[in-house]
Amino acid sequence: MSIWKLLEIELYKISKRPRTYISFAAISAIVLIFQFAFKADGENYMNLMLQGINDSFQLDKQQAMNGYFMCYIILNTLLVQVPILVALVAGDAISGEANMGTLRLLLSKPISRTEILIAKFLASVFYTIILLIWMAFFALVLSLWIFGSGDMLVFRVAGEVSQIMQIAQDDIVWRYLAAFGYAAVALTVIASLAVFLSLFAENSIGPIITTICIVLVFTIVSNMNIPVIDTHVKPFLFTSYLVGWKGFFYIATTQDGIPIKGSIEDIQSIQRSLMILVGHIGLLLLLSIYIFKRKDILS
Amino acid sequence: MGQNIVEVEGLSKSFASFEAVKHISFQIEKGSVYGFLGQNGAGKSTTMRMLLSLIQPNSGNIRIFGKPLKGNEKSILSNIGAIIEKPDTYGYLSGYDNLKIFSKIFSRPTSLSALDVLLEKVGLKGRGKDKVKSYSQGMKQRLGIAIALLNDPDFIMLDEPTNGLDPQGITEIRNLIGHFSKNEGKTILVSSHLLNEIEMVADSMIILHKGEKIAEGKVQQLLDPTKTIVTIETSNLQGAMNLIQNSNWSNKLASNNELRFEMDKEEIPLLVKSLVEHDIPVSNVQSNHSLENYFLKLTNA
Amino acid sequence: MKYTTIIFSTILIGIHSHAQDVNTLIKQVKNKLDNVNSYIATGSMKTSIAYLKIPIAKVNIQYKKPNDLIIKSNNGVTFVPKGVDAISLQKLFSSEFTAIDGGTEMIKQKKLRTVRLLPTSQQSNIVLSTVYINESDLVVEKSSTTTKDDGTYEMEMQYGKYIQFGLPDRIVFTFNAKDYKIPKGLTLDFDNASSRNQKIDKTMLNKGRAEIVFQQYTIN
């Protein structure tokens, strides 16, 4: 029994569950609402972001409100919600089977528990990636179609400083690809966490809610601006690294403040974040396998 | 004596402070139907789960097909078919889809015609396309059996297979067990909380109560009309035990100030006599004729 | 006493004669500019202000007499400083003003005539402009304008091929801008170590600079 065959079976099971499609529907709905709202009244948002700049500069806001910019705004909002959708499926991995009573059936077949767990984990990752591709299509491709393309503005608060960075339109697509790749890794941490928690429950609500709560609480703490938390707590919360995809849009500049094409301001920081996230995935996966192998199946 | 398919020795399992299975041993002979009898919570399912490596025992040895279960799980499980507790399958999938999943696991053919053969075998022909959640309890049971039989196993475990079935369903299951045992030479382990269920299908059986083995043997022997179960109430339990241990009366069980064991009916006067001779005060001696009474009394206690 | 009077009258006469000169000078400069009815220029604009990290923009500058100047970008998003249309000097000279001679000044090794222009109309946004004129070429090399609403802006011009039209090859436009703060909580930033340490020269926050380099004029 190869892991790929098991993965195929797991994906087949996921594909047959209605809850799987809730996420796709939710993402489509949110993105479409965003696009509709910004098509109708994007200028207000631009004006809000450009407070103080409107007095000093003229800017073609219609041009600035292009598909690339839209995608950034959508990801900014949506990537906070997507962990919930990932948890919805990954949190069900083991606990759902326990709840249905199929876990004992599955585990009394000649498949090792490590294989099952890895197959379930890979299935969750696969689902996450498909979800991201779906999101990329809606948020980027559809936005480009509706809003057109152009240079992209990135609004950023760096330390105490607000900044607007402009990225040339031929320098954007690779950043999105990298950002989606990064987001896939970040969301895989959520999937690993949800799979891990699903080991301990016999219905999927518990692990799903617990995953969401952990992500929520960690995110809130990650966004606090208190020096003690900055230095002593944030580095240890994986949620601090979830927004790392933005690093690909923080373009390096020359001394004169002119963006350098193809550059990233702080690639080391992104690499470090990625390593921390991958470390989380590895640790959660190993811990899950260790516990699952020793677990008495009572469901 | 044929070869043993299952050999269990000193098996124990505790969950926190609760001892679910207490040091039980038994053997299942090849080609036999072996019964697990006991009330809910007697340790039947826990033991069966341990045989399937779903639960790790605290102590004891399990050998199946002559190999230790630990370390040989894959090869052993590939030759076992089992339904534990309820015949749960994926309710959101069709009967076909459920069979397909497990066929894939066993690398068996997954074509519709191959699946139809399986469904026909368990009497579910024509219902393959329906979602399992629309199935009746009996149909679910049959699907569970179809899945358990997918890999053409030599050893089949059925945990309370007649639970929730109507009388016709119960009969069908009994016939099925008989068929697999007699016509296909499979070894079957069946559990039930009803003595007559076991009596009707099993060759040998073990009676479990609160995690302990209280009787084991050939069903015919255990149900032998010449045998009886004697309960002695005495204030000198140890003395009575010593006395009985030296005799050939079997299946001793002591609890509180009671001692229970099986013996020939005709030997009861001999027992009373020797108790008196050894100055063991006896306040009550009771004899139960049938295993049914014995089992009920035990398990209702 | 007599001596003093002579000096005083000399000064007065001097001022008077200078004032005449200045008005003539301005008129000459203006006439030169007025030869151009319209132009389309291509070039680049580099806008610098602390909070903007933007590329050098390729721009089209369209001018039409008297006051119509538009800066357009070829590649979409361009931050055009407000008041940058002041680079069209015609606009400055088109309104009614009183010119006051400010004498000469050496700027970048060039002797330039300083002229202060005071608008006569109360409605004018301009409070005071100071222009530094190269008298031999009859072009404005530098100007500084204080406005009611848009602060003070300065311009420095360099001339080349198009000097006979009074059109510069390069303009550096310096302006005041408001501080910029993104409303809190709107961005959820990836706060990496380098960004946390990012400090900014506060004095530079409000000083903007736009450097326009003209490559080609099509003059009508």
Short mmCIF file of N, CA and C in Angstrom, two decimals, chain A residues 73-212:
data_model
loop_
_atom_site.label_atom_id
_atom_site.label_comp_id
_atom_site.label_asym_id
_atom_site.label_seq_id
_atom_site.Cartn_x
_atom_site.Cartn_y
_atom_site.Cartn_z
N ILE A 73 -5.05 43.65 -1.48
CA ILE A 73 -6.03 43.97 -0.44
C ILE A 73 -6.83 42.73 -0.05
N ILE A 74 -7.22 41.97 -1.08
CA ILE A 74 -8.02 40.77 -0.82
C ILE A 74 -7.21 39.77 0.01
N LEU A 75 -5.96 39.56 -0.39
CA LEU A 75 -5.13 38.61 0.36
C LEU A 75 -4.93 39.10 1.78
N ASN A 76 -4.72 40.39 1.92
CA ASN A 76 -4.51 40.99 3.23
C ASN A 76 -5.65 40.64 4.18
N THR A 77 -6.85 40.68 3.65
CA THR A 77 -8.03 40.40 4.48
C THR A 77 -8.27 38.90 4.56
N LEU A 78 -8.18 38.25 3.40
CA LEU A 78 -8.62 36.87 3.31
C LEU A 78 -7.67 35.89 4.00
N LEU A 79 -6.39 36.18 3.94
CA LEU A 79 -5.44 35.23 4.51
C LEU A 79 -5.58 35.14 6.02
N VAL A 80 -6.31 36.08 6.60
CA VAL A 80 -6.61 35.98 8.02
C VAL A 80 -7.76 34.98 8.24
N GLN A 81 -8.63 34.88 7.24
CA GLN A 81 -9.81 34.00 7.38
C GLN A 81 -9.55 32.58 6.88
N VAL A 82 -8.63 32.47 5.95
CA VAL A 82 -8.43 31.16 5.33
C VAL A 82 -8.04 30.05 6.33
N PRO A 83 -7.25 30.38 7.37
CA PRO A 83 -6.97 29.34 8.35
C PRO A 83 -8.24 28.65 8.86
N ILE A 84 -9.31 29.40 8.98
CA ILE A 84 -10.58 28.81 9.43
C ILE A 84 -11.02 27.74 8.44
N LEU A 85 -10.88 28.06 7.15
CA LEU A 85 -11.32 27.13 6.11
C LEU A 85 -10.41 25.90 6.06
N VAL A 86 -9.13 26.14 6.27
CA VAL A 86 -8.19 25.01 6.29
C VAL A 86 -8.51 24.10 7.48
N ALA A 87 -8.78 24.73 8.62
CA ALA A 87 -9.09 23.96 9.83
C ALA A 87 -10.35 23.12 9.63
N LEU A 88 -11.26 23.64 8.84
CA LEU A 88 -12.54 22.97 8.60
C LEU A 88 -12.33 21.56 8.03
N VAL A 89 -11.34 21.43 7.19
CA VAL A 89 -11.07 20.13 6.58
C VAL A 89 -9.99 19.35 7.35
N ALA A 90 -8.90 20.06 7.71
CA ALA A 90 -7.79 19.36 8.37
C ALA A 90 -8.19 18.92 9.79
N GLY A 91 -9.03 19.68 10.45
CA GLY A 91 -9.45 19.34 11.81
C GLY A 91 -10.34 18.10 11.84
N ASP A 92 -10.81 17.74 10.66
CA ASP A 92 -11.71 16.61 10.53
C ASP A 92 -10.94 15.32 10.23
N ALA A 93 -9.65 15.48 9.91
CA ALA A 93 -8.86 14.36 9.37
C ALA A 93 -9.02 13.06 10.15
N ILE A 94 -8.66 13.08 11.42
CA ILE A 94 -8.74 11.87 12.23
C ILE A 94 -10.06 11.85 13.00
N SER A 95 -10.41 13.01 13.57
CA SER A 95 -11.59 13.05 14.43
C SER A 95 -12.87 12.72 13.66
N GLY A 96 -12.92 13.12 12.40
CA GLY A 96 -14.10 12.85 11.59
C GLY A 96 -14.31 11.35 11.42
N GLU A 97 -13.20 10.66 11.20
CA GLU A 97 -13.28 9.20 11.04
C GLU A 97 -13.64 8.54 12.37
N ALA A 98 -13.09 9.13 13.45
CA ALA A 98 -13.43 8.59 14.77
C ALA A 98 -14.92 8.75 15.02
N ASN A 99 -15.43 9.90 14.62
CA ASN A 99 -16.84 10.20 14.83
C ASN A 99 -17.74 9.27 14.02
N MET A 100 -17.35 9.00 12.80
CA MET A 100 -18.15 8.12 11.95
C MET A 100 -17.99 6.65 12.32
N GLY A 101 -16.92 6.37 13.06
CA GLY A 101 -16.65 4.98 13.43
C GLY A 101 -15.82 4.27 12.39
N THR A 102 -15.36 5.01 11.40
CA THR A 102 -14.60 4.37 10.33
C THR A 102 -13.11 4.28 10.66
N LEU A 103 -12.71 4.99 11.74
CA LEU A 103 -11.29 4.97 12.07
C LEU A 103 -10.85 3.55 12.42
N ARG A 104 -11.67 2.86 13.22
CA ARG A 104 -11.29 1.50 13.62
C ARG A 104 -11.32 0.56 12.42
N LEU A 105 -12.23 0.85 11.49
CA LEU A 105 -12.29 0.04 10.28
C LEU A 105 -11.02 0.23 9.46
N LEU A 106 -10.65 1.50 9.29
CA LEU A 106 -9.47 1.84 8.50
C LEU A 106 -8.21 1.27 9.14
N LEU A 107 -8.12 1.41 10.46
CA LEU A 107 -6.89 1.02 11.14
C LEU A 107 -6.80 -0.49 11.35
N SER A 108 -7.90 -1.21 11.12
CA SER A 108 -7.79 -2.66 11.22
C SER A 108 -7.44 -3.26 9.86
N LYS A 109 -7.17 -2.35 8.91
CA LYS A 109 -6.67 -2.82 7.61
C LYS A 109 -5.14 -2.78 7.65
N PRO A 110 -4.52 -3.50 6.74
CA PRO A 110 -3.05 -3.56 6.79
C PRO A 110 -2.38 -2.29 6.27
N ILE A 111 -2.58 -1.21 7.00
CA ILE A 111 -1.93 0.06 6.67
C ILE A 111 -1.32 0.55 7.98
N SER A 112 -0.10 1.06 7.91
CA SER A 112 0.49 1.54 9.17
C SER A 112 -0.13 2.89 9.51
N ARG A 113 -0.14 3.19 10.78
CA ARG A 113 -0.74 4.45 11.22
C ARG A 113 0.06 5.64 10.71
N THR A 114 1.37 5.45 10.62
CA THR A 114 2.21 6.54 10.08
C THR A 114 1.77 6.86 8.66
N GLU A 115 1.54 5.80 7.88
CA GLU A 115 1.11 6.02 6.50
C GLU A 115 -0.22 6.76 6.45
N ILE A 116 -1.15 6.32 7.29
CA ILE A 116 -2.47 6.98 7.28
C ILE A 116 -2.34 8.44 7.66
N LEU A 117 -1.56 8.70 8.72
CA LEU A 117 -1.43 10.08 9.18
C LEU A 117 -0.78 10.95 8.11
N ILE A 118 0.27 10.43 7.49
CA ILE A 118 0.95 11.22 6.46
C ILE A 118 0.01 11.44 5.27
N ALA A 119 -0.73 10.40 4.91
CA ALA A 119 -1.67 10.54 3.79
C ALA A 119 -2.73 11.60 4.12
N LYS A 120 -3.21 11.58 5.36
CA LYS A 120 -4.23 12.56 5.76
C LYS A 120 -3.65 13.96 5.79
N PHE A 121 -2.42 14.05 6.28
CA PHE A 121 -1.74 15.35 6.32
C PHE A 121 -1.54 15.87 4.89
N LEU A 122 -1.03 15.00 4.01
CA LEU A 122 -0.79 15.42 2.63
C LEU A 122 -2.10 15.83 1.95
N ALA A 123 -3.16 15.10 2.27
CA ALA A 123 -4.46 15.43 1.69
C ALA A 123 -4.89 16.83 2.14
N SER A 124 -4.65 17.15 3.42
CA SER A 124 -4.99 18.48 3.93
C SER A 124 -4.15 19.55 3.24
N VAL A 125 -2.87 19.24 3.03
CA VAL A 125 -1.98 20.20 2.35
C VAL A 125 -2.45 20.40 0.91
N PHE A 126 -2.78 19.30 0.27
CA PHE A 126 -3.26 19.36 -1.10
C PHE A 126 -4.51 20.23 -1.20
N TYR A 127 -5.41 20.02 -0.27
CA TYR A 127 -6.64 20.80 -0.20
C TYR A 127 -6.31 22.29 -0.02
N THR A 128 -5.36 22.56 0.87
CA THR A 128 -4.95 23.94 1.13
C THR A 128 -4.41 24.59 -0.14
N ILE A 129 -3.60 23.82 -0.87
CA ILE A 129 -3.00 24.38 -2.08
C ILE A 129 -4.07 24.64 -3.15
N ILE A 130 -5.00 23.69 -3.26
CA ILE A 130 -6.08 23.89 -4.23
C ILE A 130 -6.89 25.13 -3.86
N LEU A 131 -7.10 25.29 -2.55
CA LEU A 131 -7.84 26.45 -2.06
C LEU A 131 -7.10 27.73 -2.43
N LEU A 132 -5.78 27.71 -2.30
CA LEU A 132 -4.97 28.89 -2.64
C LEU A 132 -4.99 29.17 -4.14
N ILE A 133 -4.96 28.10 -4.92
CA ILE A 133 -5.00 28.29 -6.37
C ILE A 133 -6.35 28.90 -6.77
N TRP A 134 -7.37 28.39 -6.14
CA TRP A 134 -8.72 28.93 -6.36
C TRP A 134 -8.74 30.42 -6.01
N MET A 135 -8.13 30.72 -4.87
CA MET A 135 -8.09 32.09 -4.39
C MET A 135 -7.26 32.95 -5.35
N ALA A 136 -6.14 32.40 -5.80
CA ALA A 136 -5.28 33.15 -6.72
C ALA A 136 -6.05 33.46 -7.99
N PHE A 137 -6.81 32.48 -8.44
CA PHE A 137 -7.56 32.70 -9.65
C PHE A 137 -8.57 33.83 -9.45
N PHE A 138 -9.33 33.73 -8.37
CA PHE A 138 -10.38 34.73 -8.14
C PHE A 138 -9.79 36.09 -7.80
N ALA A 139 -8.82 36.09 -6.87
CA ALA A 139 -8.33 37.36 -6.36
C ALA A 139 -7.39 38.04 -7.34
N LEU A 140 -6.62 37.25 -8.10
CA LEU A 140 -5.65 37.88 -8.99
C LEU A 140 -6.15 37.93 -10.43
N VAL A 141 -6.45 36.75 -10.97
CA VAL A 141 -6.81 36.71 -12.39
C VAL A 141 -8.11 37.47 -12.64
N LEU A 142 -9.11 37.20 -11.81
CA LEU A 142 -10.39 37.87 -12.00
C LEU A 142 -10.26 39.38 -11.75
N SER A 143 -9.48 39.75 -10.73
CA SER A 143 -9.29 41.17 -10.44
C SER A 143 -8.60 41.88 -11.60
N LEU A 144 -7.60 41.21 -12.17
CA LEU A 144 -6.89 41.81 -13.31
C LEU A 144 -7.85 42.01 -14.48
N TRP A 145 -8.75 41.05 -14.62
CA TRP A 145 -9.72 41.14 -15.70
C TRP A 145 -10.70 42.29 -15.46
N ILE A 146 -11.13 42.44 -14.21
CA ILE A 146 -12.12 43.48 -13.89
C ILE A 146 -11.46 44.86 -13.80
N PHE A 147 -10.31 44.92 -13.13
CA PHE A 147 -9.73 46.22 -12.80
C PHE A 147 -8.55 46.61 -13.69
N GLY A 148 -8.10 45.69 -14.52
CA GLY A 148 -6.96 45.99 -15.36
C GLY A 148 -5.66 45.87 -14.61
N SER A 149 -4.55 46.03 -15.34
CA SER A 149 -3.28 45.90 -14.65
C SER A 149 -2.59 47.27 -14.59
N GLY A 150 -1.42 47.30 -14.00
CA GLY A 150 -0.69 48.55 -13.83
C GLY A 150 0.30 48.40 -12.71
N ASP A 151 1.02 49.47 -12.44
CA ASP A 151 1.94 49.44 -11.30
C ASP A 151 1.14 49.24 -10.02
N MET A 152 1.80 48.64 -9.07
CA MET A 152 1.08 48.32 -7.84
C MET A 152 1.60 49.17 -6.68
N LEU A 153 0.67 49.69 -5.91
CA LEU A 153 1.06 50.43 -4.71
C LEU A 153 0.95 49.51 -3.50
N VAL A 154 1.96 49.55 -2.67
CA VAL A 154 1.93 48.78 -1.44
C VAL A 154 1.99 49.75 -0.28
N PHE A 155 0.96 49.73 0.55
CA PHE A 155 0.93 50.59 1.72
C PHE A 155 1.48 49.82 2.89
N ARG A 156 2.33 50.45 3.64
CA ARG A 156 3.01 49.69 4.67
C ARG A 156 3.34 50.59 5.84
N VAL A 157 3.22 50.04 7.03
CA VAL A 157 3.69 50.73 8.22
C VAL A 157 4.92 49.98 8.69
N ALA A 158 6.08 50.59 8.52
CA ALA A 158 7.33 49.95 8.92
C ALA A 158 7.84 50.66 10.16
N GLY A 159 7.80 49.96 11.27
CA GLY A 159 8.17 50.63 12.52
C GLY A 159 7.22 51.78 12.77
N GLU A 160 7.77 52.99 12.85
CA GLU A 160 6.91 54.15 13.10
C GLU A 160 6.52 54.83 11.80
N VAL A 161 7.00 54.27 10.71
CA VAL A 161 6.94 55.02 9.47
C VAL A 161 5.92 54.43 8.51
N SER A 162 5.08 55.28 7.99
CA SER A 162 4.18 54.85 6.93
C SER A 162 4.89 55.00 5.60
N GLN A 163 4.62 54.06 4.72
CA GLN A 163 5.31 54.08 3.44
C GLN A 163 4.39 53.67 2.33
N ILE A 164 4.64 54.24 1.18
CA ILE A 164 3.97 53.73 -0.01
C ILE A 164 5.06 53.29 -0.97
N MET A 165 4.96 52.04 -1.38
CA MET A 165 5.95 51.55 -2.32
C MET A 165 5.26 51.28 -3.64
N GLN A 166 5.95 51.57 -4.68
CA GLN A 166 5.36 51.32 -6.00
C GLN A 166 6.19 50.27 -6.72
N ILE A 167 5.50 49.23 -7.17
CA ILE A 167 6.20 48.15 -7.87
C ILE A 167 5.74 48.17 -9.32
N ALA A 168 6.72 48.16 -10.20
CA ALA A 168 6.40 48.20 -11.64
C ALA A 168 5.63 46.96 -12.04
N GLN A 169 4.73 47.12 -12.99
CA GLN A 169 3.81 46.00 -13.29
C GLN A 169 4.51 44.77 -13.82
N ASP A 170 5.69 44.94 -14.44
CA ASP A 170 6.37 43.75 -14.93
C ASP A 170 7.22 43.10 -13.82
N ASP A 171 7.10 43.62 -12.62
CA ASP A 171 7.89 43.10 -11.50
C ASP A 171 6.97 42.49 -10.43
N ILE A 172 5.72 42.25 -10.79
CA ILE A 172 4.74 41.87 -9.75
C ILE A 172 4.43 40.38 -9.74
N VAL A 173 4.22 39.79 -10.93
CA VAL A 173 3.67 38.43 -10.96
C VAL A 173 4.52 37.44 -10.17
N TRP A 174 5.82 37.51 -10.30
CA TRP A 174 6.67 36.57 -9.57
C TRP A 174 6.51 36.76 -8.06
N ARG A 175 6.24 38.00 -7.65
CA ARG A 175 6.05 38.24 -6.21
C ARG A 175 4.78 37.53 -5.72
N TYR A 176 3.74 37.59 -6.55
CA TYR A 176 2.51 36.89 -6.17
C TYR A 176 2.73 35.38 -6.11
N LEU A 177 3.47 34.87 -7.10
CA LEU A 177 3.74 33.43 -7.08
C LEU A 177 4.47 33.05 -5.80
N ALA A 178 5.49 33.84 -5.47
CA ALA A 178 6.25 33.59 -4.24
C ALA A 178 5.35 33.73 -3.02
N ALA A 179 4.50 34.76 -3.05
CA ALA A 179 3.61 35.00 -1.90
C ALA A 179 2.63 33.84 -1.71
N PHE A 180 2.10 33.34 -2.82
CA PHE A 180 1.17 32.22 -2.70
C PHE A 180 1.91 30.97 -2.21
N GLY A 181 3.14 30.82 -2.68
CA GLY A 181 3.95 29.70 -2.18
C GLY A 181 4.18 29.81 -0.69
N TYR A 182 4.51 31.01 -0.26
CA TYR A 182 4.74 31.24 1.17
C TYR A 182 3.44 30.98 1.95
N ALA A 183 2.34 31.49 1.42
CA ALA A 183 1.05 31.31 2.09
C ALA A 183 0.71 29.82 2.21
N ALA A 184 1.09 29.05 1.19
CA ALA A 184 0.85 27.60 1.23
C ALA A 184 1.59 26.99 2.43
N VAL A 185 2.84 27.42 2.61
CA VAL A 185 3.61 26.89 3.75
C VAL A 185 2.96 27.34 5.07
N ALA A 186 2.60 28.62 5.12
CA ALA A 186 2.00 29.16 6.35
C ALA A 186 0.71 28.42 6.70
N LEU A 187 -0.10 28.18 5.68
CA LEU A 187 -1.39 27.51 5.93
C LEU A 187 -1.18 26.03 6.24
N THR A 188 -0.08 25.49 5.75
CA THR A 188 0.22 24.09 6.09
C THR A 188 0.48 23.96 7.60
N VAL A 189 1.02 25.01 8.20
CA VAL A 189 1.18 24.99 9.66
C VAL A 189 -0.19 24.83 10.32
N ILE A 190 -1.16 25.59 9.82
CA ILE A 190 -2.52 25.50 10.37
C ILE A 190 -3.06 24.09 10.16
N ALA A 191 -2.83 23.57 8.94
CA ALA A 191 -3.31 22.21 8.65
C ALA A 191 -2.66 21.21 9.61
N SER A 192 -1.35 21.35 9.84
CA SER A 192 -0.66 20.43 10.75
C SER A 192 -1.23 20.53 12.15
N LEU A 193 -1.48 21.76 12.56
CA LEU A 193 -2.03 21.97 13.90
C LEU A 193 -3.41 21.31 14.01
N ALA A 194 -4.22 21.51 12.98
CA ALA A 194 -5.58 20.96 13.02
C ALA A 194 -5.55 19.43 12.99
N VAL A 195 -4.66 18.87 12.16
CA VAL A 195 -4.54 17.40 12.12
C VAL A 195 -4.08 16.90 13.49
N PHE A 196 -3.11 17.60 14.07
CA PHE A 196 -2.61 17.22 15.40
C PHE A 196 -3.75 17.22 16.42
N LEU A 197 -4.52 18.30 16.43
CA LEU A 197 -5.61 18.40 17.41
C LEU A 197 -6.70 17.37 17.13
N SER A 198 -6.84 17.00 15.87
CA SER A 198 -7.91 16.05 15.54
C SER A 198 -7.61 14.65 16.07
N LEU A 199 -6.36 14.45 16.53
CA LEU A 199 -6.03 13.16 17.13
C LEU A 199 -6.74 12.95 18.45
N PHE A 200 -7.08 14.06 19.10
CA PHE A 200 -7.53 13.96 20.48
C PHE A 200 -9.05 14.01 20.62
N ALA A 201 -9.75 14.10 19.52
CA ALA A 201 -11.20 14.26 19.64
C ALA A 201 -11.93 13.20 18.84
N GLU A 202 -13.18 13.01 19.23
CA GLU A 202 -13.99 12.06 18.50
C GLU A 202 -15.12 12.73 17.74
N ASN A 203 -15.03 14.05 17.64
CA ASN A 203 -15.85 14.74 16.65
C ASN A 203 -15.04 15.91 16.15
N SER A 204 -15.39 16.39 14.97
CA SER A 204 -14.49 17.35 14.33
C SER A 204 -14.68 18.78 14.82
N ILE A 205 -15.78 19.05 15.51
CA ILE A 205 -16.03 20.42 15.97
C ILE A 205 -14.92 20.89 16.91
N GLY A 206 -14.56 20.01 17.85
CA GLY A 206 -13.54 20.38 18.84
C GLY A 206 -12.24 20.84 18.22
N PRO A 207 -11.61 19.98 17.41
CA PRO A 207 -10.34 20.39 16.79
C PRO A 207 -10.47 21.64 15.91
N ILE A 208 -11.58 21.75 15.20
CA ILE A 208 -11.76 22.91 14.31
C ILE A 208 -11.81 24.19 15.15
N ILE A 209 -12.67 24.15 16.18
CA ILE A 209 -12.82 25.34 17.03
C ILE A 209 -11.51 25.64 17.75
N THR A 210 -10.86 24.60 18.25
CA THR A 210 -9.60 24.83 18.98
C THR A 210 -8.55 25.44 18.06
N THR A 211 -8.44 24.91 16.86
CA THR A 211 -7.47 25.48 15.90
C THR A 211 -7.77 26.95 15.66
N ILE A 212 -9.03 27.24 15.40
CA ILE A 212 -9.41 28.63 15.12
C ILE A 212 -9.10 29.52 16.32
#
